[in-house]
Amino acid sequence: MNRIIVEDVEEIVSGTIPFEKLFGKTVLISGANGYVPAYFVHTFLALNDRKNANIRVLALCRSESRAKERFLEYPGRDDFRLLIQDVRDPIAVDEEVHVFIHAASPAGIKKRHDDPVNTFLANVDGAKNMLELAVKNPCEYFLLISSVDVYGKLEHTERITEEMSGYLDPLNVRNAYSCGKRAAESLCKAYQVSYDLPIFIVRPFQIMGPGPELDDGRLHIDFISQIISKGEIVLKSDGTAVRTFLYLTDAVRAMFYVLFFGTPGEAYNIVTEEGEASVKELADRMASLAAGKSVKVVFDQTKRDTIEVTGALSVVTGDSTKLTALGWKPQHSMADGCERMMRYYGIETKGE
């Protein structure tokens, strides 16, 4: 396993999170080969190796080839099982499940745009199938990994709190992901009220870290790809748009804090104010961290009509008050997160 991932997982499991609450439990993770849910798989199996946690992991993935590539080290383990199926289909598991994590969804911008039907249904039908299975099992925790995208277009540029809701055009295909996440949240809340399920909802903002494919379309991954292929970062906008970035280990830790200390039926931003930066600031930071070559940041606004730029909001920043009230604090600065991500993709950094 890549050294960065090994170090990240060690950081998560060696902290003060009360993982003993999950010892001896079976966990089902949909979309497990995504880069964020994969860290849950790594964490649970590391707990087994280091603390004899006896956690059984069921990793539900649609692509068997991608799953085997992502979890190359795990086949053959008694505590790990791949379930290869589409989450849109009913899920049948021949063992009791105690923890459900619904993370299945095309997440990269290009994949969402190219397949809006699957994007919407993976979120909604996937949530329904996971919830139906949870009702039939001794469910102790149900985590929905939603998205900042549920907030839609707000008429202000204040930091977003969990009770805010902006406009989403349901007839804009670009919004299939956002509308799917909103619908999944509503469905989870309905099941929580109707069946008394312990539902927890998290809304991550921009998560940086190892794992996404280089053609994923996310801003920071696009920068990584350009540094590797071109030795420069080309901005398709004026670079003034502001986003909030959080390193992957801090995001996963935050989600565990919501599970163990949060209130069922509520949503929590996965965000830190310390990670706010404009697109230009992020590009400059990554360019400055690259060692061994001079990486330039240049503008090419002739490409403003690409899916990554069209319709993008000028400011998307979040309020972490509700999350930090649970006791969570980030452990990585934005610069540190950038450096770790760059090193994972083979870019030598000045901090090495």
XYZ file of N, CA, C and O in Angstrom, residues 36 39 72-73 99 102 140 153 158 176 190 194 255 259 297 352:
64
model
N -12.965 8.365 -0.802
C -13.318 8.651 0.593
C -13.794 7.388 1.316
O -13.241 7.032 2.364
N -11.187 4.858 2.494
C -10.468 5.118 3.742
C -11.199 4.523 4.941
O -10.572 4.176 5.942
N -6.195 -4.095 -3.352
C -5.267 -5.126 -3.816
C -4.762 -6.015 -2.694
O -4.527 -7.212 -2.880
N -4.607 -5.453 -1.491
C -4.000 -6.188 -0.378
C -4.986 -7.049 0.403
O -4.579 -7.861 1.236
N -23.667 -1.609 10.883
C -23.286 -0.250 10.482
C -23.429 -0.134 8.969
O -22.921 -0.977 8.222
N -23.610 4.786 3.322
C -24.023 4.937 1.923
C -23.187 6.033 1.274
O -23.370 7.218 1.543
N -27.157 -0.074 14.047
C -26.749 0.804 15.146
C -26.310 2.185 14.647
O -26.407 3.177 15.379
N -27.776 27.218 -5.022
C -27.336 28.604 -5.228
C -27.976 29.504 -4.184
O -29.190 29.697 -4.141
N -22.077 34.353 2.501
C -21.714 34.025 3.874
C -21.328 32.544 3.959
O -21.656 31.745 3.077
N -28.218 16.882 -11.487
C -28.655 15.527 -11.151
C -27.991 15.043 -9.869
O -28.623 14.377 -9.035
N -36.933 10.492 6.368
C -38.223 9.815 6.434
C -38.103 8.450 7.101
O -38.942 8.071 7.927
N -39.848 7.206 10.500
C -40.803 6.084 10.388
C -40.327 4.820 11.083
O -41.150 4.058 11.622
N -16.226 12.560 10.138
C -17.411 11.712 9.954
C -17.577 10.740 11.110
O -18.701 10.462 11.542
N -20.766 10.297 13.740
C -21.367 9.014 14.081
C -21.438 8.805 15.592
O -22.463 8.382 16.128
N 1.727 29.170 -13.037
C 0.277 29.270 -13.039
C -0.104 30.257 -14.124
O 0.300 31.419 -14.094
N 9.783 17.330 1.421
C 10.305 15.967 1.576
C 11.767 15.988 1.996
O 12.530 16.860 1.594
